[in-house]
PDB file of C-alpha atoms and ligand atoms in Angstrom:
ATOM      1  CA  MET A 646      36.015   9.991  15.803  1.00 60.00           C
ATOM      2  CA  SER A 647      39.806  11.004  15.211  1.00 77.00           C
ATOM      3  CA  LYS A 648      41.792  14.020  14.876  1.00 79.00           C
ATOM      4  CA  GLU A 649      42.171  13.892  11.564  1.00 82.00           C
ATOM      5  CA  SER A 650      37.746  13.779  11.003  1.00 86.00           C
ATOM      6  CA  ARG A 651      37.906  16.837  14.109  1.00 87.00           C
ATOM      7  CA  LYS A 652      40.777  18.596  11.841  1.00 86.00           C
ATOM      8  CA  PHE A 653      38.347  18.412   8.832  1.00 86.00           C
ATOM      9  CA  HIS A 654      35.138  19.062  10.735  1.00 89.00           C
ATOM     10  CA  VAL A 655      33.444  15.348   9.954  1.00 92.00           C
ATOM     11  CA  PRO A 656      30.162  14.983  11.747  1.00 92.00           C
ATOM     12  CA  ASP A 657      30.338  12.687  14.502  1.00 91.00           C
ATOM     13  CA  ALA A 658      27.799  10.424  12.824  1.00 91.00           C
ATOM     14  CA  LEU A 659      30.073   9.231  10.134  1.00 94.00           C
ATOM     15  CA  ALA A 660      33.640   9.736  11.448  1.00 95.00           C
ATOM     16  CA  ASN A 661      33.873   5.980  11.467  1.00 96.00           C
ATOM     17  CA  LEU A 662      33.198   5.888   7.897  1.00 97.00           C
ATOM     18  CA  TYR A 663      35.385   8.184   7.129  1.00 97.00           C
ATOM     19  CA  ASP A 664      38.752   7.336   9.371  1.00 97.00           C
ATOM     20  CA  PHE A 665      37.393   3.548   8.050  1.00 98.00           C
ATOM     21  CA  ALA A 666      37.727   4.656   4.077  1.00 98.00           C
ATOM     22  CA  ASN A 667      40.808   6.588   5.047  1.00 97.00           C
ATOM     23  CA  THR A 668      42.864   3.397   6.308  1.00 98.00           C
ATOM     24  CA  LEU A 669      44.582   3.423   3.432  1.00 97.00           C
ATOM     25  CA  ASP A 670      46.253   6.211   2.349  1.00 95.00           C
ATOM     26  CA  LEU A 671      47.261   6.292  -1.587  1.00 94.00           C
ATOM     27  CA  ARG A 672      48.670  10.342  -1.168  1.00 91.00           C
ATOM     28  CA  HIS A 673      52.269  10.336  -3.390  1.00 90.00           C
ATOM     29  CA  PHE A 674      51.953  13.600  -3.757  1.00 88.00           C
ATOM     30  CA  THR A 675      55.191  15.876  -3.348  1.00 87.00           C
ATOM     31  CA  HIS A 676      54.588  19.351  -1.193  1.00 83.00           C
ATOM     32  CA  ARG A 677      57.053  21.422  -0.183  1.00 84.00           C
ATOM     33  CA  GLY A 678      59.808  19.131  -1.730  1.00 87.00           C
ATOM     34  CA  VAL A 679      59.000  15.824   0.171  1.00 88.00           C
ATOM     35  CA  GLN A 680      57.105  13.427  -1.407  1.00 89.00           C
ATOM     36  CA  HIS A 681      53.951  12.233   0.985  1.00 88.00           C
ATOM     37  CA  GLN A 682      54.624   8.523   1.688  1.00 91.00           C
ATOM     38  CA  GLN A 683      51.637   5.521   1.381  1.00 92.00           C
ATOM     39  CA  ALA A 684      50.261   3.607   4.121  1.00 94.00           C
ATOM     40  CA  ASP A 685      47.809   0.900   5.074  1.00 96.00           C
ATOM     41  CA  ALA A 686      46.867   1.311   8.409  1.00 96.00           C
ATOM     42  CA  LEU A 687      45.564  -2.098   8.354  1.00 97.00           C
ATOM     43  CA  GLN A 688      48.250  -4.420   7.868  1.00 96.00           C
ATOM     44  CA  ASP A 689      47.254  -7.247   9.650  1.00 96.00           C
ATOM     45  CA  PRO A 690      44.601  -8.927  12.066  1.00 96.00           C
ATOM     46  CA  ALA A 691      46.620  -7.238  15.042  1.00 95.00           C
ATOM     47  CA  ALA A 692      46.469  -3.857  13.445  1.00 96.00           C
ATOM     48  CA  LEU A 693      42.422  -3.980  12.393  1.00 97.00           C
ATOM     49  CA  GLY A 694      42.705  -4.997  16.067  1.00 95.00           C
ATOM     50  CA  GLU A 695      44.452  -1.788  17.316  1.00 95.00           C
ATOM     51  CA  TRP A 696      42.737   0.657  15.262  1.00 96.00           C
ATOM     52  CA  MET A 697      39.180  -0.857  15.874  1.00 96.00           C
ATOM     53  CA  ARG A 698      40.161  -0.645  19.965  1.00 94.00           C
ATOM     54  CA  GLN A 699      41.381   2.917  19.097  1.00 94.00           C
ATOM     55  CA  HIS A 700      37.772   4.053  17.452  1.00 94.00           C
ATOM     56  CA  GLY A 701      35.816   2.054  20.342  1.00 93.00           C
ATOM     57  CA  LEU A 702      34.769  -1.142  18.416  1.00 93.00           C
ATOM     58  CA  ILE A 703      36.339  -3.195  19.861  1.00 87.00           C
ATOM     59  CA  GLU A 704      37.086  -4.155  23.744  1.00 81.00           C
ATOM     60  CA  ARG A 705      39.547  -7.074  24.223  1.00 77.00           C
ATOM     61  CA  ALA A 706      38.812  -9.962  21.285  1.00 73.00           C
ATOM     62  CA  ALA A 707      40.728  -9.837  19.004  1.00 85.00           C
ATOM     63  CA  PRO A 708      40.017  -9.564  14.664  1.00 94.00           C
ATOM     64  CA  SER A 709      40.452 -13.073  12.912  1.00 95.00           C
ATOM     65  CA  GLN A 710      41.989 -13.475   9.443  1.00 96.00           C
ATOM     66  CA  LYS A 711      38.728 -14.081   8.006  1.00 96.00           C
ATOM     67  CA  THR A 712      37.210 -10.662   9.807  1.00 95.00           C
ATOM     68  CA  PHE A 713      40.439  -8.817   8.567  1.00 97.00           C
ATOM     69  CA  GLU A 714      39.920 -10.020   4.904  1.00 97.00           C
ATOM     70  CA  ALA A 715      36.092  -9.043   5.282  1.00 97.00           C
ATOM     71  CA  ALA A 716      36.995  -5.566   6.619  1.00 98.00           C
ATOM     72  CA  LEU A 717      39.751  -5.020   3.604  1.00 98.00           C
ATOM     73  CA  ARG A 718      36.789  -5.854   1.149  1.00 98.00           C
ATOM     74  CA  LEU A 719      34.536  -3.467   2.967  1.00 98.00           C
ATOM     75  CA  ARG A 720      36.567  -0.699   2.555  1.00 98.00           C
ATOM     76  CA  ALA A 721      37.734  -1.660  -0.805  1.00 98.00           C
ATOM     77  CA  ALA A 722      33.942  -1.736  -2.029  1.00 98.00           C
ATOM     78  CA  ILE A 723      33.580   1.571   0.194  1.00 98.00           C
ATOM     79  CA  ARG A 724      36.050   3.066  -1.744  1.00 98.00           C
ATOM     80  CA  ASP A 725      35.558   2.512  -5.006  1.00 98.00           C
ATOM     81  CA  TYR A 726      31.876   3.575  -3.744  1.00 98.00           C
ATOM     82  CA  LEU A 727      32.383   7.230  -3.128  1.00 98.00           C
ATOM     83  CA  LYS A 728      35.087   7.320  -5.453  1.00 97.00           C
ATOM     84  CA  CYS A 729      31.534   7.976  -8.873  1.00 97.00           C
ATOM     85  CA  GLU A 730      29.983  10.996  -8.642  1.00 95.00           C
ATOM     86  CA  PRO A 731      26.588  10.945  -5.625  1.00 95.00           C
ATOM     87  CA  THR A 732      24.222  11.229  -8.512  1.00 94.00           C
ATOM     88  CA  GLU A 733      26.102   8.200 -10.392  1.00 96.00           C
ATOM     89  CA  ARG A 734      26.630   5.983  -7.644  1.00 96.00           C
ATOM     90  CA  HIS A 735      23.543   3.745  -7.639  1.00 93.00           C
ATOM     91  CA  ARG A 736      23.345   3.504 -11.359  1.00 95.00           C
ATOM     92  CA  LYS A 737      26.909   1.785 -11.175  1.00 96.00           C
ATOM     93  CA  PRO A 738      25.901  -1.513 -10.752  1.00 97.00           C
ATOM     94  CA  ALA A 739      29.795  -2.817 -10.963  1.00 97.00           C
ATOM     95  CA  VAL A 740      30.417  -0.870  -7.997  1.00 97.00           C
ATOM     96  CA  THR A 741      26.970  -1.184  -5.877  1.00 98.00           C
ATOM     97  CA  ALA A 742      27.035  -5.040  -6.315  1.00 98.00           C
ATOM     98  CA  PRO A 743      30.451  -5.501  -4.507  1.00 98.00           C
ATOM     99  CA  LEU A 744      29.253  -3.238  -2.011  1.00 98.00           C
ATOM    100  CA  ASN A 745      26.004  -4.802  -0.661  1.00 98.00           C
ATOM    101  CA  ALA A 746      28.629  -8.520  -1.100  1.00 98.00           C
ATOM    102  CA  ALA A 747      30.903  -6.403   1.160  1.00 98.00           C
ATOM    103  CA  MET A 748      28.291  -5.274   3.561  1.00 97.00           C
ATOM    104  CA  GLU A 749      26.488  -8.810   3.773  1.00 96.00           C
ATOM    105  CA  PRO A 750      28.873 -10.142   7.111  1.00 95.00           C
ATOM    106  CA  PHE A 751      27.681  -7.338   9.049  1.00 95.00           C
ATOM    107  CA  ALA A 752      24.457  -8.028   9.648  1.00 94.00           C
ATOM    108  CA  LEU A 753      22.845  -5.355  11.452  1.00 96.00           C
ATOM    109  CA  ARG A 754      19.169  -5.279  13.952  1.00 96.00           C
ATOM    110  CA  VAL A 755      17.012  -2.707  15.435  1.00 96.00           C
ATOM    111  CA  ALA A 756      16.939  -1.682  18.405  1.00 95.00           C
ATOM    112  CA  THR A 757      15.453   1.085  20.974  1.00 95.00           C
ATOM    113  CA  ILE A 758      18.065   3.877  22.171  1.00 90.00           C
ATOM    114  CA  GLY A 759      16.251   5.290  25.170  1.00 87.00           C
ATOM    115  CA  LYS A 760      14.830   8.693  24.676  1.00 87.00           C
ATOM    116  CA  ASP A 761      16.707   9.044  21.248  1.00 75.00           C
ATOM    117  CA  GLY A 762      14.286   6.603  19.438  1.00 91.00           C
ATOM    118  CA  PHE A 763      15.600   3.789  17.829  1.00 93.00           C
ATOM    119  CA  ALA A 764      19.250   2.899  16.029  1.00 93.00           C
ATOM    120  CA  LEU A 765      21.085  -0.103  14.452  1.00 95.00           C
ATOM    121  CA  ARG A 766      22.943  -2.491  15.918  1.00 94.00           C
ATOM    122  CA  PRO A 767      25.332  -5.199  15.151  1.00 93.00           C
ATOM    123  CA  VAL A 768      23.586  -8.973  15.586  1.00 93.00           C
ATOM    124  CA  MET A 769      26.756 -10.549  16.710  1.00 88.00           C
ATOM    125  CA  SER A 770      28.730  -9.922  19.553  1.00 84.00           C
ATOM    126  CA  ASP A 771      32.230 -10.948  17.675  1.00 86.00           C
ATOM    127  CA  ALA A 772      35.361  -8.884  16.781  1.00 85.00           C
ATOM    128  CA  GLN A 773      33.750  -8.653  13.510  1.00 87.00           C
ATOM    129  CA  ALA A 774      30.675  -6.760  14.727  1.00 91.00           C
ATOM    130  CA  GLY A 775      32.745  -3.908  15.409  1.00 93.00           C
ATOM    131  CA  LEU A 776      32.682  -2.719  12.245  1.00 95.00           C
ATOM    132  CA  SER A 777      28.906  -3.176  11.843  1.00 95.00           C
ATOM    133  CA  ALA A 778      29.335   0.007  13.310  1.00 94.00           C
ATOM    134  CA  ILE A 779      30.653   1.369   9.884  1.00 97.00           C
ATOM    135  CA  VAL A 780      27.963  -0.310   7.732  1.00 97.00           C
ATOM    136  CA  ALA A 781      25.509   1.253  10.306  1.00 97.00           C
ATOM    137  CA  GLU A 782      26.824   5.018   9.956  1.00 97.00           C
ATOM    138  CA  LEU A 783      26.834   4.512   6.321  1.00 97.00           C
ATOM    139  CA  TYR A 784      23.404   3.522   6.191  1.00 97.00           C
ATOM    140  CA  ASP A 785      22.554   6.708   8.782  1.00 95.00           C
ATOM    141  CA  ALA A 786      24.317   9.101   6.463  1.00 96.00           C
ATOM    142  CA  ALA A 787      22.486   8.153   3.646  1.00 96.00           C
ATOM    143  CA  SER A 788      19.465   8.284   5.187  1.00 94.00           C
ATOM    144  CA  ALA A 789      20.416  11.878   6.699  1.00 94.00           C
ATOM    145  CA  GLY A 790      20.854  12.891   3.075  1.00 94.00           C
ATOM    146  CA  MET A 791      24.953  12.803   3.625  1.00 95.00           C
ATOM    147  CA  LEU A 792      26.550  10.018   2.364  1.00 97.00           C
ATOM    148  CA  GLY A 793      26.416  12.311  -0.731  1.00 96.00           C
ATOM    149  CA  ARG A 794      28.904  15.169   0.910  1.00 97.00           C
ATOM    150  CA  LEU A 795      31.389  12.037   1.402  1.00 97.00           C
ATOM    151  CA  LYS A 796      33.691  11.690  -1.440  1.00 97.00           C
ATOM    152  CA  MET A 797      37.354  10.677  -2.799  1.00 97.00           C
ATOM    153  CA  CYS A 798      39.545  13.368  -3.909  1.00 96.00           C
ATOM    154  CA  ALA A 799      39.511  13.705  -7.984  1.00 94.00           C
ATOM    155  CA  ALA A 800      43.663  14.110  -7.627  1.00 92.00           C
ATOM    156  CA  ASP A 801      44.847  11.030  -8.865  1.00 91.00           C
ATOM    157  CA  GLU A 802      47.950  11.506  -6.619  1.00 92.00           C
ATOM    158  CA  CYS A 803      45.534  12.206  -3.660  1.00 95.00           C
ATOM    159  CA  GLN A 804      42.550  10.204  -3.742  1.00 96.00           C
ATOM    160  CA  ARG A 805      41.560  10.964   0.246  1.00 96.00           C
ATOM    161  CA  VAL A 806      38.000  10.680   0.998  1.00 97.00           C
ATOM    162  CA  PHE A 807      36.882  13.923   2.498  1.00 97.00           C
ATOM    163  CA  PHE A 808      33.409  15.527   4.047  1.00 96.00           C
ATOM    164  CA  ASP A 809      32.879  18.243   1.336  1.00 96.00           C
ATOM    165  CA  ARG A 810      31.277  21.145   3.822  1.00 94.00           C
ATOM    166  CA  SER A 811      31.081  23.456   0.306  1.00 93.00           C
ATOM    167  CA  LYS A 812      27.369  24.897   0.532  1.00 93.00           C
ATOM    168  CA  PRO A 813      26.544  23.638  -3.015  1.00 94.00           C
ATOM    169  CA  GLY A 814      28.327  20.420  -2.240  1.00 93.00           C
ATOM    170  CA  THR A 815      29.895  20.417  -5.796  1.00 93.00           C
ATOM    171  CA  ARG A 816      33.485  19.922  -3.957  1.00 94.00           C
ATOM    172  CA  ARG A 817      36.066  17.796  -5.972  1.00 94.00           C
ATOM    173  CA  TRP A 818      39.132  17.813  -4.108  1.00 94.00           C
ATOM    174  CA  CYS A 819      39.561  17.210  -0.666  1.00 93.00           C
ATOM    175  CA  GLN A 820      41.615  20.758   0.121  1.00 87.00           C
ATOM    176  CA  THR A 821      40.913  23.270  -3.282  1.00 80.00           C
ATOM    177  CA  THR A 822      44.237  25.307  -2.275  1.00 80.00           C
ATOM    178  CA  LEU A 823      46.493  22.129  -2.306  1.00 84.00           C
ATOM    179  CA  CYS A 824      44.753  19.052  -4.528  1.00 91.00           C
ATOM    180  CA  GLY A 825      42.509  21.754  -6.698  1.00 85.00           C
ATOM    181  CA  ASN A 826      45.526  23.936  -7.956  1.00 83.00           C
ATOM    182  CA  ARG A 827      47.984  21.126  -8.036  1.00 80.00           C
ATOM    183  CA  GLU A 828      46.042  19.883 -10.560  1.00 75.00           C
ATOM    184  CA  LYS A 829      44.507  22.646 -12.435  1.00 75.00           C
ATOM    185  CA  THR A 830      48.883  23.734 -12.898  1.00 78.00           C
ATOM    186  CA  ARG A 831      49.327  20.378 -14.312  1.00 76.00           C
ATOM    187  CA  THR A 832      46.624  20.954 -16.744  1.00 75.00           C
ATOM    188  CA  TYR A 833      47.296  24.186 -17.686  1.00 75.00           C
ATOM    189  CA  ARG A 834      50.913  22.962 -18.543  1.00 76.00           C
ATOM    190  CA  GLU A 835      49.990  19.966 -20.359  1.00 77.00           C
ATOM    191  CA  ARG A 836      47.838  22.026 -22.170  1.00 77.00           C
ATOM    192  CA  HIS A 837      50.059  24.800 -23.108  1.00 77.00           C
ATOM    193  CA  ARG A 838      52.592  21.708 -24.405  1.00 72.00           C
ATOM    194  CA  HIS A 839      50.365  20.855 -26.965  1.00 64.00           C
ATOM    195  CA  ASP A 840      49.878  23.108 -28.431  1.00 58.00           C
ATOM    196  CA  PRO A 841      51.902  24.230 -31.480  1.00 54.00           C
ATOM    197  CA  THR A 842      51.476  28.234 -31.042  1.00 53.00           C
ATOM    198  CA  SER A 843      53.004  28.305 -27.390  1.00 45.00           C
ATOM    199  CA  GLU A 844      56.331  29.637 -26.657  1.00 44.00           C
ATOM    200  CA  SER A 845      57.045  26.947 -24.323  1.00 40.00           C
TER     201      SER A 845
HETATM  202 ZN1   ZN B1383      43.098  15.890  -2.593  1.00 70.05          ZN
END
C-alpha cells in the first residue's frame, strides 16, 4: 500500500500490483503550464530493492541483476495486459503469452493462513520471492472479479494504471476531469481543423 494507492482508493488486495505497474510513469502532459516529467522508479537492482522494502516485499536481501530483469519483464507484460480492454484481454495471445512467460519465474504455492483459509505464497525464499506477491495479487484480483477494473488510462500522454471505481466500470481515463477532458478538447479541435466548413 502506498500514498498513491490510498489517495485513489485502490483496494488493498491489489495495491502492490497497482503500485508496481505505476513504477513506470510515462505521463508527459502539461498541467497548469507545467509539463509532467516521465520517470522510472526501477532504474536498477538497488532501486527495485528499495521499492520492495517500502512495500514490505523484501527485508534485507538485494535483488540480483537477473531478478531485476525478470521484474522489468513482468512489469512490461502486466502493463501491456492492462492496456487492453478488459473483455478483450483473454483473446490476445500477443499479450497473454508474454505475460505467462514473465510470471513463470515467480512460482507460488497454496498455504493455509489461519481462520481466513488459504492464500498463495512464494515457493522460493530469495529476493525474487518478494515479487511473487504481485503475481498472487493478479490471481486474487481476477478470482474476486476485480481485475477488469484495473486499467490503463486511454490518454496516450498519460498511460497511468488506475482502478475504475465507477458503478458501470466503463471509465477510460484515470481522471475524467483531466485526461478525459484533454482528449475530448483535442478531438474537437482536430475535427474542426479538418472540417472545410469550419471558420478556423
Ligand atoms: Zn490519465
